[in-house]
XYZ file of C-alpha atoms in Angstrom:
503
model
C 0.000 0.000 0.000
C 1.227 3.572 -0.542
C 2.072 5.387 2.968
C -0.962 7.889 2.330
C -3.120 4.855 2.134
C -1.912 3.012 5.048
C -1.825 6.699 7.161
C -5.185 6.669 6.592
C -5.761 3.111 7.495
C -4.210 3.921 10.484
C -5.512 6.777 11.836
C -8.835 4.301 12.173
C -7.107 2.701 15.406
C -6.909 6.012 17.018
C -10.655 6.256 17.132
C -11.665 6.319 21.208
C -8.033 7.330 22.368
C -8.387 9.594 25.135
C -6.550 13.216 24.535
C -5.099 13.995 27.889
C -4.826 17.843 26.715
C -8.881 18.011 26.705
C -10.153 19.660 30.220
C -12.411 17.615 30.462
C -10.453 13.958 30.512
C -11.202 12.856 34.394
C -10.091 8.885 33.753
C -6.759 8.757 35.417
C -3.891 10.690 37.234
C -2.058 12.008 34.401
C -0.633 15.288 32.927
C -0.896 16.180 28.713
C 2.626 16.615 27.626
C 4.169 19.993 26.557
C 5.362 20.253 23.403
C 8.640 21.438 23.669
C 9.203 17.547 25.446
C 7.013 15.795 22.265
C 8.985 17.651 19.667
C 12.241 15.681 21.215
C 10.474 12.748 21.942
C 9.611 12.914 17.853
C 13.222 13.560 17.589
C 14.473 10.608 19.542
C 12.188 8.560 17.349
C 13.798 9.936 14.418
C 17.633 9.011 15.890
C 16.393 5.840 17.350
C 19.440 5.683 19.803
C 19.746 2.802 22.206
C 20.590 4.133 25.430
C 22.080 0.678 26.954
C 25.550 2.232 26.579
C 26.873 5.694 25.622
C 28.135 4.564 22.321
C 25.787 5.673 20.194
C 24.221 8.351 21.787
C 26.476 10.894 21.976
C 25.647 13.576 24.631
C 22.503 11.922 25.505
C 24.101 9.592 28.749
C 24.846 12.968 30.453
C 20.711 13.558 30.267
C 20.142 10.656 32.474
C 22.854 11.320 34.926
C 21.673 15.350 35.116
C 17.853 14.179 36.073
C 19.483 11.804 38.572
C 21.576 14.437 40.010
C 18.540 17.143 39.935
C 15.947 14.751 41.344
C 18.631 13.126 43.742
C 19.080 17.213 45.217
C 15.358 17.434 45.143
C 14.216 14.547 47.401
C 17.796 15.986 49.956
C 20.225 12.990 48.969
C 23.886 13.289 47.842
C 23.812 12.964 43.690
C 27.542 12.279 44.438
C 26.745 9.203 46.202
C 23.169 8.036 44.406
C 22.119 6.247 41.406
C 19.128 4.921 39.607
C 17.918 4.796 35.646
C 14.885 5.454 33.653
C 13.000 2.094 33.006
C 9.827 1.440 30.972
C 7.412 2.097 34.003
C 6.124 2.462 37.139
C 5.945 -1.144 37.567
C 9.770 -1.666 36.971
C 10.482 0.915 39.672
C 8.836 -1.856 41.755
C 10.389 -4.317 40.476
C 14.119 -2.976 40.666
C 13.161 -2.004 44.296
C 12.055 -5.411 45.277
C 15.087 -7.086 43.768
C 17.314 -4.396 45.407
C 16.128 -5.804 48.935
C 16.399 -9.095 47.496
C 19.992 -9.122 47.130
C 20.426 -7.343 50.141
C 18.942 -10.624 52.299
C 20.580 -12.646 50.127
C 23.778 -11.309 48.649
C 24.415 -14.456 46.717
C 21.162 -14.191 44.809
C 22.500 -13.252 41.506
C 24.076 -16.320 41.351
C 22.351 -19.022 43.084
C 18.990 -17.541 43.185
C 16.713 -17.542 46.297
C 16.986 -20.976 47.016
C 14.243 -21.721 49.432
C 14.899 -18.606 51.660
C 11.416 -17.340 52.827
C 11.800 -13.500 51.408
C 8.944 -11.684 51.948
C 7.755 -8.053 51.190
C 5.973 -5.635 53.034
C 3.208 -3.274 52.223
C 0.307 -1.760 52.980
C -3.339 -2.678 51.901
C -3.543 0.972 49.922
C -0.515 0.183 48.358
C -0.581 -0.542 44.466
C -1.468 -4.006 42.705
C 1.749 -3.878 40.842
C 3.826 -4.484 44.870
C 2.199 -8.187 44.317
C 2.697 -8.429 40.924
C 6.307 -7.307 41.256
C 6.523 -10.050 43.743
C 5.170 -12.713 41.331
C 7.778 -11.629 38.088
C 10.703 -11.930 40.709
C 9.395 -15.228 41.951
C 8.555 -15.015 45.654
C 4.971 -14.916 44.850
C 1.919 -12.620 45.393
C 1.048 -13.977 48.714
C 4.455 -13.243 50.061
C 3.509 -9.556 49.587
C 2.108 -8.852 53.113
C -0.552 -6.305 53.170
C -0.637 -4.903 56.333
C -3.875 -2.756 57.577
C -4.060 0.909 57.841
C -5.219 2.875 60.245
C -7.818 5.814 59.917
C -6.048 8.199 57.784
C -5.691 5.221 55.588
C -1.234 5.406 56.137
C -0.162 1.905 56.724
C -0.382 0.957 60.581
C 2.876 0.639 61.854
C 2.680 -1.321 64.726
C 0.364 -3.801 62.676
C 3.117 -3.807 60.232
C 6.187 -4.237 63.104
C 3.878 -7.938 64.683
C 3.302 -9.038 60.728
C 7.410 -8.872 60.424
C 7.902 -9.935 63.984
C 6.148 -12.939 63.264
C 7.161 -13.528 59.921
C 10.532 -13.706 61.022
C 10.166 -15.516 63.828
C 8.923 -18.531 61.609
C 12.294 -18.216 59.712
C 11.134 -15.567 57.148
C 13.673 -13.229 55.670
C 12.618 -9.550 55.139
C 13.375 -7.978 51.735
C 12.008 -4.690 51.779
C 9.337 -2.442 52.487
C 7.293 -0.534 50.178
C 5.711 2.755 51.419
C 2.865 4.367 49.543
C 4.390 8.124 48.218
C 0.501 9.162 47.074
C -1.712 6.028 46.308
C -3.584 7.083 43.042
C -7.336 7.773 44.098
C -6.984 8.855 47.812
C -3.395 10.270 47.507
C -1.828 8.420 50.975
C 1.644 9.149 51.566
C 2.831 6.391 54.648
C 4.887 7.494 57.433
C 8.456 7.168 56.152
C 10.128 8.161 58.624
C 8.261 6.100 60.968
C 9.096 3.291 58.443
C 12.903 3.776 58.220
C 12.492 3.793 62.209
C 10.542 0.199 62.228
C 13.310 -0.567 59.799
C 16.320 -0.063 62.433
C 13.916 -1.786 65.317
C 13.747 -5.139 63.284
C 17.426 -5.305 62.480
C 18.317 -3.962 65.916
C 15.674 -6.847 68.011
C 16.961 -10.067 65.507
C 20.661 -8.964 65.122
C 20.661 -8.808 61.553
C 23.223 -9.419 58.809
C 21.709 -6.920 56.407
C 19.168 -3.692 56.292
C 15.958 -4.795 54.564
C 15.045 -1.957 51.594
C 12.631 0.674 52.092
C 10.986 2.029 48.995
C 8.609 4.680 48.577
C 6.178 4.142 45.433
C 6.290 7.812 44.848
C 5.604 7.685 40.929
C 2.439 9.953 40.768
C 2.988 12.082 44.446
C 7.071 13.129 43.777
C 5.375 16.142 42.245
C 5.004 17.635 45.357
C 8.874 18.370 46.153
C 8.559 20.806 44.302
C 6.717 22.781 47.123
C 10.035 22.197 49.609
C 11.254 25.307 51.167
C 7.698 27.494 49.815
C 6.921 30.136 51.947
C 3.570 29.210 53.178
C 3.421 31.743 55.456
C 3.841 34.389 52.793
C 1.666 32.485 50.006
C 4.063 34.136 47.482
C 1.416 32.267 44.928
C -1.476 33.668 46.585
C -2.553 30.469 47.113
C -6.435 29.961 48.944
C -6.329 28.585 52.114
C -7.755 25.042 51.322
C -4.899 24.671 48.595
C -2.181 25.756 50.562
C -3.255 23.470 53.287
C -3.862 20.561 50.842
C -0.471 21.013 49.477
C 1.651 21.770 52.558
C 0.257 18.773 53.865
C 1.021 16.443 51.035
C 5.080 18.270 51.099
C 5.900 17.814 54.404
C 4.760 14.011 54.281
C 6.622 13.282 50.514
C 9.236 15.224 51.906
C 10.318 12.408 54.401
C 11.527 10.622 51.085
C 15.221 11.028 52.234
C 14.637 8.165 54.703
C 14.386 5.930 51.565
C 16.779 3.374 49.955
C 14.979 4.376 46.969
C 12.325 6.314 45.101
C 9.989 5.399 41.845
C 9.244 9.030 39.890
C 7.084 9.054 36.813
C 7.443 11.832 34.824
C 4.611 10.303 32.575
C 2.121 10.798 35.424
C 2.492 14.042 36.821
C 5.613 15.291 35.155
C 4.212 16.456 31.784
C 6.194 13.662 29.723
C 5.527 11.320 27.415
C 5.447 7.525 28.008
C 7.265 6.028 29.508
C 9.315 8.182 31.301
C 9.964 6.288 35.216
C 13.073 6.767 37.076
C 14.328 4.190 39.937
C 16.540 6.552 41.798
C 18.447 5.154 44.533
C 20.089 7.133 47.386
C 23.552 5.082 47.255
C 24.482 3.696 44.014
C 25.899 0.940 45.460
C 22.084 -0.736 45.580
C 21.894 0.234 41.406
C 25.280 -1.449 40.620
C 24.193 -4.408 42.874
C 20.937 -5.340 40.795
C 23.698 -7.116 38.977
C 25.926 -7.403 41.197
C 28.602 -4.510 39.044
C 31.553 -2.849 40.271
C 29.532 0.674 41.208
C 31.296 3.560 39.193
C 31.692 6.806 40.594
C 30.203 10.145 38.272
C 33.761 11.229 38.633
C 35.378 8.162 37.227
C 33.158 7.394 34.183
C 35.133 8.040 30.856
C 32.908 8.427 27.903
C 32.430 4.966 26.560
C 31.938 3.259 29.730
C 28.175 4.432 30.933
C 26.344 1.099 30.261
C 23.517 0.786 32.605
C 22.513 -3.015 30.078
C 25.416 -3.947 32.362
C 23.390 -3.764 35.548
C 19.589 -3.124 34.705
C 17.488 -5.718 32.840
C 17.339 -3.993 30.099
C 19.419 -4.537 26.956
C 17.122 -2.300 24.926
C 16.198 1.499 26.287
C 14.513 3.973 25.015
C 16.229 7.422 25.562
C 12.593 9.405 25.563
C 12.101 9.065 29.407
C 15.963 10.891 30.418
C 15.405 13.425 27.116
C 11.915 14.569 27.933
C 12.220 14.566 31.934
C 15.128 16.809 31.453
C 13.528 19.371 28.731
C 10.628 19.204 31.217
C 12.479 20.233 34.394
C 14.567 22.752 32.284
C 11.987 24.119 31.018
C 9.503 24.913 34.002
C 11.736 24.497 36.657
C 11.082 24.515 40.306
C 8.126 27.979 39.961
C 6.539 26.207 37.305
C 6.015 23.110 38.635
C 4.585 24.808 41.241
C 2.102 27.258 39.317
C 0.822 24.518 37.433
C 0.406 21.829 40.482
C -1.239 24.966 42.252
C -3.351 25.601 39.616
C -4.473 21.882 39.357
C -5.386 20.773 42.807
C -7.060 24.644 42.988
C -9.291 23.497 39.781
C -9.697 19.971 41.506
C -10.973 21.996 44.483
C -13.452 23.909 42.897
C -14.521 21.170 41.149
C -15.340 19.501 44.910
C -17.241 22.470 46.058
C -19.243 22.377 42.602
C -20.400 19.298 42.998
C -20.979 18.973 46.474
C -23.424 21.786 45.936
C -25.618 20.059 43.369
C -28.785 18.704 44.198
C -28.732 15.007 43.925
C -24.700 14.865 44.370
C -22.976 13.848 47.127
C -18.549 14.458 47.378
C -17.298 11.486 49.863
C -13.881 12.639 50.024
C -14.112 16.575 50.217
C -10.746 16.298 52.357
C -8.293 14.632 49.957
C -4.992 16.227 49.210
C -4.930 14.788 46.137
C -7.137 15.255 43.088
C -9.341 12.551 42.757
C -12.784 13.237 43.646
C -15.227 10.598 44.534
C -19.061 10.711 44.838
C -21.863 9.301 44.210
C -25.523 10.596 42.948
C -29.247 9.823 44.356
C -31.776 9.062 42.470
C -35.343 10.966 43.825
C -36.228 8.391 46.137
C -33.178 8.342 48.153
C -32.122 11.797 48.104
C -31.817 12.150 52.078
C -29.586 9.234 51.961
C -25.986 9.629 53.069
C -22.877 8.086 51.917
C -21.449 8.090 55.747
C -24.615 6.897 57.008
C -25.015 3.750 54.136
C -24.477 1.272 56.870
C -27.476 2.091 58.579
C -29.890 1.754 56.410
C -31.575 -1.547 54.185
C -29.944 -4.019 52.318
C -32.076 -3.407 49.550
C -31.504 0.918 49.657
C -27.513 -0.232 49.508
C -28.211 -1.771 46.689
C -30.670 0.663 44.851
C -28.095 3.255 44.999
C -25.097 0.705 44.108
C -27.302 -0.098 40.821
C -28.308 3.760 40.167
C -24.502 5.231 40.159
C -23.429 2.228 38.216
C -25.851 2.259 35.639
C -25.159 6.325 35.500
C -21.262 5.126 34.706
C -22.877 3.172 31.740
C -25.052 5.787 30.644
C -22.535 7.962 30.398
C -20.089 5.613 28.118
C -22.953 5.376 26.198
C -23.431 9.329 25.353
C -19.492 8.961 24.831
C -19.957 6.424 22.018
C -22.678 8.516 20.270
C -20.219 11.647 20.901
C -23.066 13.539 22.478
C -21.164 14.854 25.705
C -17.620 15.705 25.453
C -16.597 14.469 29.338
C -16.169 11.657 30.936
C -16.989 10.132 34.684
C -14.949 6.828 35.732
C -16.516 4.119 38.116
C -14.468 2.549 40.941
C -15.919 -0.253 41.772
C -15.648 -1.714 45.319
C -14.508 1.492 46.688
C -15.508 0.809 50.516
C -17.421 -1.918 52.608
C -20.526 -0.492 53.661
C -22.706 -3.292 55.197
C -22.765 -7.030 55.991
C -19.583 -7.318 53.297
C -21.419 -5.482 50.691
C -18.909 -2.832 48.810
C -20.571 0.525 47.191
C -18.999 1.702 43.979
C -18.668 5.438 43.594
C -18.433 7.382 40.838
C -14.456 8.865 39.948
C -13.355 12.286 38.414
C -9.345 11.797 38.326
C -7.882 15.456 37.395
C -5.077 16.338 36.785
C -5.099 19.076 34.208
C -4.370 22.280 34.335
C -6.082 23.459 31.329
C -10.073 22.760 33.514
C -9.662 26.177 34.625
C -13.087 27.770 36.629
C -14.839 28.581 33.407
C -14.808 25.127 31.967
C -15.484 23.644 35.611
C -18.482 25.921 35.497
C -19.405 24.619 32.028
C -19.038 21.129 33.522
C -21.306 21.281 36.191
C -24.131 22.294 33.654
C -23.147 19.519 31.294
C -23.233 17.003 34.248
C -26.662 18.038 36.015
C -28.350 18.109 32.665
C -26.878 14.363 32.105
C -28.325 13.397 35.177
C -31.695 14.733 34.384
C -31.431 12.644 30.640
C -30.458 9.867 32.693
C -33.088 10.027 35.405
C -35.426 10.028 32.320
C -34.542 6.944 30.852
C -35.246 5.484 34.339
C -32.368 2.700 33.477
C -34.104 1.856 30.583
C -30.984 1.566 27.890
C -28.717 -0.756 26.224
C -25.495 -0.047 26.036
C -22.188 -1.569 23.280
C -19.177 -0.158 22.687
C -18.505 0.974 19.274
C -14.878 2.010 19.708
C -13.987 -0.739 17.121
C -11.803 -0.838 13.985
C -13.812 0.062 11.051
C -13.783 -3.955 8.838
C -9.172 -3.385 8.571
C -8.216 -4.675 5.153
C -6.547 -7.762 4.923
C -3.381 -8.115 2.715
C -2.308 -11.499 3.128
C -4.533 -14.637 2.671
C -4.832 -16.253 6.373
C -8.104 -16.381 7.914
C -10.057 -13.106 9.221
C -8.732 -11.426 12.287
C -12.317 -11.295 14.720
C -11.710 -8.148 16.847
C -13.582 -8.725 20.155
């Protein structure tokens, strides 16, 4: 086929994609890119350089080491004495993490593998799916992820978490590391890290051990918030309101605590305004980077061009150089006050949003007090409009359930206005959000910002758009049928082998 006809073939699988610059995108914790970062990430492309070693990338190994060194000064660590390297995604930042404690409790790991030895992890029940899953890919196994509880603020309970290890160990268990949350992504939970780095020293101090187990903080969507170290909050140079400035001092002074980490996960694809996949695993000694492979660790003052080869201790004998590139145009070019006017200006829009809804009839905010920017909250249908979320557990099985059906089918409703491009917003649906009575979990209604572009005019328009959906909706009294129609348009085929069925 010519390249204008396959272009245009193309440009069919694009149909449904969500557009992360529109206001109005409310699906997931993630930032549209700037341009100045796409035009080198087209760039890259272009070059195609491998950045396993410095060969044949020319400057482009000193862009990786400069984010290192600018994020390493950020979280309060030596760059001098850390290390780290981008990797193809939050998960991997996991993943290195884990392993990192892994050869810590078992230094001969690399070679002989884990061998029996009861390695376990710890986290906390808020804490990602991908701790698990991390634990399954290295091979000590989902269930040897131990979830611990949390207490009311939802931060992992730490003396829960010291009698899980306690006992654990006591049965002959080997601890590998702990995982602290650095902002979970719907209620925004940053653990106790210092707290954790001191439950750390207790457990090595009380059994005598060989080794300090790794502490990790899963930081890839909350990091943002260093940039907010050393702001004047007394002054408000940003003018900040109050429930802003109190959101976001409070979210800084707990991500702060980061420098009690072995290591950090950052994506820059989240909240940084990059392209994916753009996640740094950022280590405060380099010593636990080189050991992933167990390398001889190389000092920033003793590496010679033709000698940076992270393939020598990563997993990674392929890497993309688009994470490093478009981190490092992105922290050049907004720098510490414009990361800050454009987080300020997100969790302010996320804030209005909260009071806007909150003030609808019919609507109902369940987490007004979140520092982060995921709201949650659920709608009543006429019947039930006295109900309250906070009081669900008090009332009938069968009201739970009403207003379980009524927000879901509202979720569906609105996918279905989607597909016939009739509204030009969207409302996610987390199901299972909380247990509300006799083991029954409510699902709640999701608008995940972060955007800076919804500024109070198009929140304004929002509301309007959203209260006249629920009136269309309440008219249909759950009477529709819904089917996706984001589907390739009947592809050609050029070969002879039976039809593809797209599901």
């Amino acid at each position: 086929q010519s390249p204008e006809d396959v272009l245009f073939e193309m440009a069919e699988y694009f149909r449904g994609t969500t557009r992360w610059h529109h206001p109005f995108v409310m699906n997931n914790i993630k930032t549209p890119i700037n341009l100045p970062a796409a035009a080198v990430a087209f760039n890259t492309m272009l070059l195609d350089p491998n950045l396993a070693n410095d060969t044949n990338c020319g400057q482009i190994a000193f862009a990786e080491l400069e984010v290192i060194k600018y994020m390493s000064t950020l979280i309060g660590w030596n760059y001098k004495n850390s290390g780290g390297y981008f990797t193809f995604g939050g998960t991997s930042t996991i993943l290195n993490a884990i392993k990192a404690g892994i050869h810590k409790a078992k230094q001969d790991v690399c070679e002989n593998g884990i061998n029996g030895d009861n390695l376990f992890v710890v986290s906390s029940q808020q804490g990602h799916s991908a701790h698990a899953d991390a634990c399954n890919w290295l091979g000590l196994g989902r269930k040897n992820c131990i979830r611990v509880s949390v207490d009311d603020n939802y931060q992992i309970d730490i003396a829960e978490a010291e009698k899980r290890i306690v006992e654990r160990i006591e049965q002959g268990g080997k601890l590998a590391a702990i995982i602290g949350c650095g902002g979970t992504t719907i209620q925004m939970i940053v653990d106790p890290i210092d707290q954790l780095y001191e439950l750390r020293e207790r457990i090595v101090s009380r059994f005598n051990l060989s080794y300090k187990p790794h502490i990790h903080v899963d930081s890839v969507v909350g990091w943002v918030w260093l940039f907010f170290k050393n702001y004047d909050y007394e002054l408000n140079p940003m003018k900040l309101t109050d429930v802003t400035l109190n959101k976001i001092k409070n979210m800084e002074r707990l991500i702060s605590k980061c420098d009690y980490a072995d290591s950090v996960g950052i994506d820059f694809h989240k909240t940084g305004f990059c392209p994916y996949a753009s996640s740094l695993f950022l280590t405060k000694s380099k010593q636990d980077t080189f050991d992933l492979n167990e390398k001889p660790v190389q000092s920033i003052d003793q590496i010679e061009y033709g000698e940076y080869s992270p393939s020598t201790y990563t997993l990674e004998l392929s890497r993309s150089a688009i994470g490093p590139l478009t981190a490092l145009t992105t922290l050049k070019l907004l720098g510490v006050c414009g990361f800050r006017n454009l987080l300020g200006d997100i969790v302010e829009g996320a804030n209005q949003l909260i009071k806007g809804l909150d003030r609808l009839s019919g609507f109902e905010v369940i987490n007004t007090n979140t520092n982060g920017t995921c709201i949650l909250y659920i709608i009543k249908p006429a019947d039930l409009m006295d109900i309250s979320y906070s009081e669900l557990h008090k009332k009938s099985i069968e009201d739970v359930k009403k207003l379980a059906l009524y927000n879901y089918r509202f979720y569906l409703f609105v996918l279905k206005k989607i597909n016939e491009k009739q509204i030009d917003f969207f409302v996610d649906y987390s199901s299972g959000y909380e247990k509300v009575k006799n083991g029954f979990h409510m699902g709640v209604l999701k608008m995940q910002t972060f955007n800076p572009m919804l500024t109070y005019e198009k929140i304004s328009d929002l509301l309007t758009k959203i209260v006249s959906l629920k009136e269309q909706y309440d008219q249909y009294q759950g009477n529709f049928q819904f089917e996706t129609q984001y589907k390739p348009k009947k592809p050609k085929l050029t070969h002879n082998n039976e039809k593809i069925i797209l599901l």
